[in-house]
Amino acid sequence: MTHTPSRPLSSRSARGTAAVAACAAVSLLASGCTGSDGADSDATTAGKAGGSGIKVALITHSAPDDAFWERVRKGAEAAAAKDGIDLAYESDPDAAGQAKLVREAVADKVDGIAVTLAKPEAMKGAVAAARAAGIPVVGLNSGIDAWKAGGLMQYFGQDESVAGRAVGDKLDSLRAKHALCVIHERGNVAVEARCAGVKKTFGGRTDLVYVDGTDEDALIESVAAALRQDPTIDEVVMNGAQFALAAVKSVKEAGSKAKIATFDLNNDIVKSVQSGDVQFAVDQQPYLQGYLAVDAFWLYKTNGNVSGGGEEPVLTGPAFVTKQNVASVAKYAANGTR
């Protein structure tokens, strides 16, 4: 089991614009904000010097040094700094290890836990323990079909089935005929849902291939082998920015003319879209996921807000990044926030 602890983060700097920032966050969730009547309240002063007194644990299934999850973390840190929240971030790609981290957060008596549900069944007991302790839990990024049944209060992320279907439609518009959807983590519900969505709407043929996402050399060779075996594949759909960059090497190694599309975005993918090495990327806005998940506790603790009413998820994607619009997000990607 790989355990990747991260340092606890304390953010207690003065923020005179906390109410404005909170209003902006709420507007993202389709809620209205009204002007201040001049009266101070807990909600407008929570982010000021001294902190809100709220302790939040963000626990993901990230592997070490994953650029995607650094974007999630940056968003969470920004919300914590604005709200005066004490934030602790930890991750473990092993589901049992992630569940253990949740139980440890419960033992630490945090005020809220934000968690990913890449493997929902493995997280059930830990989430139930948090609920039994009276600790609210929100979900982000993975588990859109499991968060309500698991008793989570809110969810922030992309509907991966919707995103996959959108990619299938996009491939049709690009006149692709044969797609290879590459799954780098067997059993990850989000990744599986994406490829299932592609297959559902794409008018051409969709094949699936499972590869080891922890071994880049093996991934490159597996994708190259699939391309050599079937030269009719004209589109390779990857499920992560770093995997798409590896697939560029696979295409070259196989001597294939296949195009590459990918879910998720980073600065290298922006450059690859600009150069044409990657045809398009689907941005689920991980920075926004981290920001909203942490800010949700501030809104809940200070004003009783529950985004989506606890009934509907708050969607952060999909947004397509193509050669035509990539310039509009390039500077944010360079900053590590897109």
Short mmCIF file of C-alpha atoms in Angstrom, two decimals:
data_model
loop_
_atom_site.label_atom_id
_atom_site.label_comp_id
_atom_site.label_asym_id
_atom_site.label_seq_id
_atom_site.Cartn_x
_atom_site.Cartn_y
_atom_site.Cartn_z
CA MET A 1 0.00 0.00 0.00
CA THR A 2 1.34 3.39 -0.96
CA HIS A 3 0.60 6.13 1.51
CA THR A 4 1.25 9.70 0.47
CA PRO A 5 0.67 12.00 3.43
CA SER A 6 0.74 15.73 2.85
CA ARG A 7 1.41 18.51 5.27
CA PRO A 8 -1.58 20.00 7.12
CA LEU A 9 -2.37 23.46 5.87
CA SER A 10 -3.40 26.34 8.09
CA SER A 11 -4.82 29.45 6.47
CA ARG A 12 -5.76 32.25 8.79
CA SER A 13 -4.86 35.43 6.92
CA ALA A 14 -7.20 38.43 6.88
CA ARG A 15 -9.63 38.42 3.99
CA GLY A 16 -11.81 41.50 3.73
CA THR A 17 -13.36 40.19 0.53
CA ALA A 18 -14.47 36.84 1.93
CA ALA A 19 -18.17 37.56 1.43
CA VAL A 20 -17.64 38.55 -2.22
CA ALA A 21 -15.61 35.42 -2.90
CA ALA A 22 -18.20 33.25 -1.17
CA CYS A 23 -20.92 34.84 -3.27
CA ALA A 24 -18.93 34.08 -6.41
CA ALA A 25 -18.60 30.45 -5.34
CA VAL A 26 -22.31 30.21 -4.67
CA SER A 27 -23.11 31.72 -8.07
CA LEU A 28 -21.24 28.83 -9.63
CA LEU A 29 -23.76 26.58 -7.97
CA ALA A 30 -26.68 28.48 -9.48
CA SER A 31 -27.60 30.23 -6.26
CA GLY A 32 -28.30 33.94 -5.93
CA CYS A 33 -26.39 36.50 -3.88
CA THR A 34 -27.72 39.80 -2.59
CA GLY A 35 -25.87 42.92 -1.57
CA SER A 36 -24.76 43.50 2.00
CA ASP A 37 -27.04 45.53 4.23
CA GLY A 38 -24.00 46.69 6.19
CA ALA A 39 -24.57 44.36 9.14
CA ASP A 40 -21.78 42.00 10.16
CA SER A 41 -22.60 38.31 10.39
CA ASP A 42 -20.82 35.04 11.00
CA ALA A 43 -20.94 34.35 7.26
CA THR A 44 -19.19 37.63 6.36
CA THR A 45 -16.53 37.47 9.04
CA ALA A 46 -15.62 33.78 9.07
CA GLY A 47 -12.66 34.21 6.72
CA LYS A 48 -11.06 37.09 8.62
CA ALA A 49 -7.96 36.95 10.80
CA GLY A 50 -8.11 34.26 13.42
CA GLY A 51 -9.66 31.69 11.11
CA SER A 52 -13.09 30.13 11.02
CA GLY A 53 -12.17 27.35 13.44
CA ILE A 54 -13.23 24.79 10.83
CA LYS A 55 -10.99 21.75 10.29
CA VAL A 56 -11.41 19.91 6.98
CA ALA A 57 -9.72 16.77 5.65
CA LEU A 58 -9.47 16.29 1.89
CA ILE A 59 -8.71 12.64 1.11
CA THR A 60 -8.28 11.45 -2.47
CA HIS A 61 -7.19 8.34 -4.34
CA SER A 62 -4.29 10.17 -5.97
CA ALA A 63 -0.99 8.46 -6.66
CA PRO A 64 2.15 10.36 -5.63
CA ASP A 65 3.16 13.41 -7.70
CA ASP A 66 0.08 13.36 -9.93
CA ALA A 67 -0.28 16.74 -11.67
CA PHE A 68 -4.06 16.41 -11.93
CA TRP A 69 -4.44 16.09 -8.19
CA GLU A 70 -2.10 19.01 -7.58
CA ARG A 71 -4.73 21.10 -9.34
CA VAL A 72 -7.43 19.72 -7.04
CA ARG A 73 -5.22 20.51 -4.09
CA LYS A 74 -4.49 24.06 -5.27
CA GLY A 75 -8.20 24.75 -5.53
CA ALA A 76 -8.77 23.36 -2.04
CA GLU A 77 -5.93 25.48 -0.65
CA ALA A 78 -7.36 28.62 -2.24
CA ALA A 79 -10.76 28.01 -0.63
CA ALA A 80 -9.16 27.23 2.72
CA ALA A 81 -7.11 30.44 2.61
CA LYS A 82 -10.17 32.49 1.77
CA ASP A 83 -12.32 30.88 4.45
CA GLY A 84 -9.76 30.60 7.25
CA ILE A 85 -10.08 26.79 7.23
CA ASP A 86 -7.46 24.41 8.63
CA LEU A 87 -7.04 21.99 5.72
CA ALA A 88 -5.24 18.64 5.78
CA TYR A 89 -4.73 16.89 2.45
CA GLU A 90 -3.83 13.21 2.20
CA SER A 91 -4.09 10.57 -0.49
CA ASP A 92 -3.66 6.88 -1.15
CA PRO A 93 -4.34 5.15 -4.49
CA ASP A 94 -5.11 1.93 -2.64
CA ALA A 95 -8.81 1.89 -1.70
CA ALA A 96 -8.19 0.25 1.67
CA GLY A 97 -5.50 2.81 2.43
CA GLN A 98 -7.79 5.65 1.46
CA ALA A 99 -10.53 4.29 3.72
CA LYS A 100 -8.00 4.11 6.56
CA LEU A 101 -7.17 7.78 6.07
CA VAL A 102 -10.87 8.63 6.34
CA ARG A 103 -11.11 6.73 9.63
CA GLU A 104 -8.05 8.58 10.91
CA ALA A 105 -9.70 11.90 10.05
CA VAL A 106 -12.76 10.79 12.01
CA ALA A 107 -10.53 10.00 14.97
CA ASP A 108 -8.98 13.47 14.65
CA LYS A 109 -12.48 14.93 15.04
CA VAL A 110 -12.37 17.12 11.96
CA ASP A 111 -15.40 19.24 11.11
CA GLY A 112 -15.75 17.92 7.58
CA ILE A 113 -14.33 15.36 5.18
CA ALA A 114 -14.11 15.72 1.40
CA VAL A 115 -13.46 12.40 -0.30
CA THR A 116 -13.25 10.80 -3.73
CA LEU A 117 -15.18 7.60 -4.40
CA ALA A 118 -13.19 5.95 -7.17
CA LYS A 119 -14.09 2.59 -5.57
CA PRO A 120 -17.30 3.28 -3.65
CA GLU A 121 -17.75 -0.14 -2.07
CA ALA A 122 -14.37 0.07 -0.36
CA MET A 123 -15.25 3.47 1.12
CA LYS A 124 -18.70 2.61 2.52
CA GLY A 125 -17.60 1.64 6.01
CA ALA A 126 -15.30 4.63 6.48
CA VAL A 127 -17.93 7.10 5.26
CA ALA A 128 -20.50 5.47 7.57
CA ALA A 129 -18.08 5.92 10.48
CA ALA A 130 -17.81 9.63 9.68
CA ARG A 131 -21.57 10.00 9.55
CA ALA A 132 -21.98 8.13 12.83
CA ALA A 133 -19.55 10.61 14.39
CA GLY A 134 -21.66 13.50 13.13
CA ILE A 135 -19.06 14.61 10.58
CA PRO A 136 -20.49 15.86 7.27
CA VAL A 137 -18.92 14.32 4.16
CA VAL A 138 -18.90 15.68 0.62
CA GLY A 139 -17.75 13.89 -2.51
CA LEU A 140 -15.72 15.14 -5.43
CA ASN A 141 -14.31 13.91 -8.72
CA SER A 142 -15.31 10.23 -8.54
CA GLY A 143 -18.50 8.47 -7.47
CA ILE A 144 -21.27 10.55 -8.97
CA ASP A 145 -23.53 7.49 -9.04
CA ALA A 146 -22.70 6.51 -5.46
CA TRP A 147 -22.55 9.66 -3.34
CA LYS A 148 -26.24 9.90 -2.46
CA ALA A 149 -26.58 6.22 -1.59
CA GLY A 150 -23.47 6.55 0.55
CA GLY A 151 -25.01 9.34 2.58
CA LEU A 152 -22.73 12.13 1.39
CA MET A 153 -24.07 15.65 1.79
CA GLN A 154 -22.99 17.10 -1.57
CA TYR A 155 -21.00 16.19 -4.68
CA PHE A 156 -18.78 18.23 -7.00
CA GLY A 157 -17.44 16.85 -10.24
CA GLN A 158 -18.05 15.76 -13.77
CA ASP A 159 -20.70 13.24 -14.75
CA GLU A 160 -18.35 10.81 -16.46
CA SER A 161 -21.11 9.08 -18.39
CA VAL A 162 -22.25 12.42 -19.80
CA ALA A 163 -18.64 13.33 -20.59
CA GLY A 164 -18.05 10.02 -22.34
CA ARG A 165 -21.19 10.42 -24.43
CA ALA A 166 -20.09 13.94 -25.36
CA VAL A 167 -16.76 12.56 -26.55
CA GLY A 168 -18.59 9.97 -28.66
CA ASP A 169 -20.59 12.73 -30.30
CA LYS A 170 -17.40 14.74 -30.82
CA LEU A 171 -15.73 11.81 -32.56
CA ASP A 172 -18.72 11.53 -34.87
CA SER A 173 -18.41 15.22 -35.74
CA LEU A 174 -14.74 14.64 -36.56
CA ARG A 175 -15.71 11.67 -38.77
CA ALA A 176 -13.69 9.13 -36.83
CA LYS A 177 -14.52 5.49 -37.58
CA HIS A 178 -12.71 3.30 -35.04
CA ALA A 179 -11.83 4.37 -31.50
CA LEU A 180 -9.60 2.68 -28.93
CA CYS A 181 -10.55 3.72 -25.38
CA VAL A 182 -7.69 3.05 -22.99
CA ILE A 183 -8.47 2.25 -19.33
CA HIS A 184 -5.43 2.71 -17.11
CA GLU A 185 -7.03 1.57 -13.81
CA ARG A 186 -9.30 -1.46 -13.77
CA GLY A 187 -12.31 -1.01 -11.49
CA ASN A 188 -12.14 2.79 -11.35
CA VAL A 189 -15.82 3.65 -11.82
CA ALA A 190 -15.13 7.08 -13.33
CA VAL A 191 -12.77 5.79 -16.01
CA GLU A 192 -15.01 2.84 -16.86
CA ALA A 193 -18.02 5.18 -17.19
CA ARG A 194 -16.18 7.42 -19.62
CA CYS A 195 -15.37 4.62 -22.04
CA ALA A 196 -18.88 3.20 -21.70
CA GLY A 197 -20.24 6.63 -22.59
CA VAL A 198 -18.02 6.89 -25.65
CA LYS A 199 -19.18 3.48 -26.83
CA LYS A 200 -22.82 4.41 -26.29
CA THR A 201 -22.93 7.44 -28.61
CA PHE A 202 -20.03 6.98 -31.03
CA GLY A 203 -21.37 5.82 -34.36
CA GLY A 204 -18.19 3.98 -35.24
CA ARG A 205 -16.53 1.02 -33.58
CA THR A 206 -15.21 1.34 -30.02
CA ASP A 207 -12.69 -1.11 -28.56
CA LEU A 208 -11.47 -1.12 -24.97
CA VAL A 209 -7.98 -1.96 -23.79
CA TYR A 210 -6.78 -2.23 -20.18
CA VAL A 211 -3.25 -1.10 -19.39
CA ASP A 212 -1.11 -0.56 -16.32
CA GLY A 213 -1.22 3.17 -15.60
CA THR A 214 1.58 2.89 -13.06
CA ASP A 215 4.11 1.73 -15.68
CA GLU A 216 4.53 4.26 -18.49
CA ASP A 217 6.78 2.05 -20.63
CA ALA A 218 4.28 -0.82 -20.43
CA LEU A 219 1.41 1.55 -21.25
CA ILE A 220 3.22 2.91 -24.32
CA GLU A 221 3.93 -0.60 -25.59
CA SER A 222 0.39 -1.88 -24.90
CA VAL A 223 -1.21 0.95 -26.86
CA ALA A 224 1.35 0.63 -29.66
CA ALA A 225 0.69 -3.11 -29.88
CA ALA A 226 -3.06 -2.51 -30.21
CA LEU A 227 -2.43 0.01 -32.98
CA ARG A 228 -0.11 -2.37 -34.84
CA GLN A 229 -2.61 -5.18 -34.49
CA ASP A 230 -5.45 -3.14 -35.98
CA PRO A 231 -4.39 -0.34 -38.35
CA THR A 232 -8.03 0.74 -38.79
CA ILE A 233 -7.97 2.44 -35.38
CA ASP A 234 -8.07 6.15 -36.18
CA GLU A 235 -8.70 7.60 -32.70
CA VAL A 236 -7.10 6.80 -29.34
CA VAL A 237 -9.06 8.05 -26.32
CA MET A 238 -7.00 8.37 -23.16
CA ASN A 239 -8.24 8.96 -19.62
CA GLY A 240 -5.61 11.29 -18.21
CA ALA A 241 -3.25 13.99 -19.39
CA GLN A 242 -0.03 12.11 -18.63
CA PHE A 243 -1.40 9.00 -20.34
CA ALA A 244 -2.25 11.01 -23.45
CA LEU A 245 1.35 12.23 -23.65
CA ALA A 246 2.48 8.60 -23.43
CA ALA A 247 0.02 7.68 -26.19
CA VAL A 248 1.68 10.23 -28.49
CA LYS A 249 4.77 8.05 -28.22
CA SER A 250 2.67 4.92 -28.84
CA VAL A 251 1.30 6.31 -32.09
CA LYS A 252 4.77 7.21 -33.32
CA GLU A 253 6.20 3.85 -32.25
CA ALA A 254 3.45 1.97 -34.10
CA GLY A 255 3.72 4.13 -37.20
CA SER A 256 -0.01 4.81 -36.86
CA LYS A 257 -1.98 7.75 -38.24
CA ALA A 258 -4.44 7.65 -35.34
CA LYS A 259 -5.43 10.89 -33.63
CA ILE A 260 -5.35 11.26 -29.85
CA ALA A 261 -8.09 12.66 -27.63
CA THR A 262 -7.95 12.78 -23.88
CA PHE A 263 -9.89 13.43 -20.74
CA ASP A 264 -8.27 15.97 -18.41
CA LEU A 265 -5.96 18.87 -19.01
CA ASN A 266 -2.57 20.21 -17.93
CA ASN A 267 0.02 22.59 -19.33
CA ASP A 268 1.72 19.90 -21.41
CA ILE A 269 -1.60 18.89 -22.95
CA VAL A 270 -2.30 22.53 -23.78
CA LYS A 271 0.99 22.60 -25.69
CA SER A 272 0.13 19.30 -27.38
CA VAL A 273 -3.27 20.60 -28.47
CA GLN A 274 -1.57 23.73 -29.81
CA SER A 275 0.94 21.63 -31.75
CA GLY A 276 -1.67 19.16 -32.99
CA ASP A 277 -0.20 16.10 -31.23
CA VAL A 278 -3.45 15.85 -29.25
CA GLN A 279 -6.67 16.55 -31.09
CA PHE A 280 -8.72 17.73 -28.10
CA ALA A 281 -8.98 17.44 -24.32
CA VAL A 282 -11.97 17.25 -21.99
CA ASP A 283 -11.49 19.54 -19.01
CA GLN A 284 -13.40 18.61 -15.85
CA GLN A 285 -11.81 21.57 -13.98
CA PRO A 286 -10.08 19.83 -11.06
CA TYR A 287 -9.09 23.14 -9.42
CA LEU A 288 -12.78 24.01 -9.23
CA GLN A 289 -13.61 20.60 -7.74
CA GLY A 290 -11.15 21.11 -4.90
CA TYR A 291 -12.24 24.69 -4.32
CA LEU A 292 -15.95 23.94 -4.17
CA ALA A 293 -15.54 20.85 -1.99
CA VAL A 294 -13.70 22.80 0.72
CA ASP A 295 -15.76 25.97 0.38
CA ALA A 296 -18.88 23.84 0.83
CA PHE A 297 -18.03 23.30 4.50
CA TRP A 298 -17.61 27.03 5.12
CA LEU A 299 -20.97 27.72 3.50
CA TYR A 300 -22.60 24.90 5.44
CA LYS A 301 -21.09 25.81 8.81
CA THR A 302 -21.68 29.57 8.53
CA ASN A 303 -24.94 29.73 6.59
CA GLY A 304 -26.48 26.26 6.39
CA ASN A 305 -26.05 26.09 2.60
CA VAL A 306 -26.12 22.73 0.82
CA SER A 307 -25.32 22.95 -2.88
CA GLY A 308 -27.76 21.16 -5.10
CA GLY A 309 -30.02 20.81 -2.09
CA GLY A 310 -28.26 17.55 -1.35
CA GLU A 311 -30.27 16.04 -4.20
CA GLU A 312 -28.28 16.91 -7.32
CA PRO A 313 -24.54 17.02 -8.02
CA VAL A 314 -22.77 20.24 -8.94
CA LEU A 315 -21.17 19.62 -12.34
CA THR A 316 -17.74 21.03 -13.19
CA GLY A 317 -17.48 19.61 -16.73
CA PRO A 318 -17.19 18.53 -19.46
CA ALA A 319 -15.60 21.42 -21.34
CA PHE A 320 -13.81 20.73 -24.62
CA VAL A 321 -10.40 22.30 -25.23
CA THR A 322 -9.48 22.32 -28.91
CA LYS A 323 -6.97 24.10 -31.10
CA GLN A 324 -9.61 26.78 -31.71
CA ASN A 325 -10.07 27.77 -28.04
CA VAL A 326 -6.92 26.53 -26.29
CA ALA A 327 -5.39 30.02 -26.11
CA SER A 328 -8.15 31.11 -23.71
CA VAL A 329 -7.07 28.59 -21.04
CA ALA A 330 -3.33 28.41 -21.73
CA LYS A 331 -2.27 30.97 -19.11
CA TYR A 332 -4.32 29.25 -16.41
CA ALA A 333 -2.85 25.88 -17.30
CA ALA A 334 0.61 27.40 -17.05
CA ASN A 335 -0.28 28.56 -13.52
CA GLY A 336 -1.30 25.03 -12.60
CA THR A 337 -4.97 25.90 -12.06
CA ARG A 338 -6.47 24.44 -15.27
#
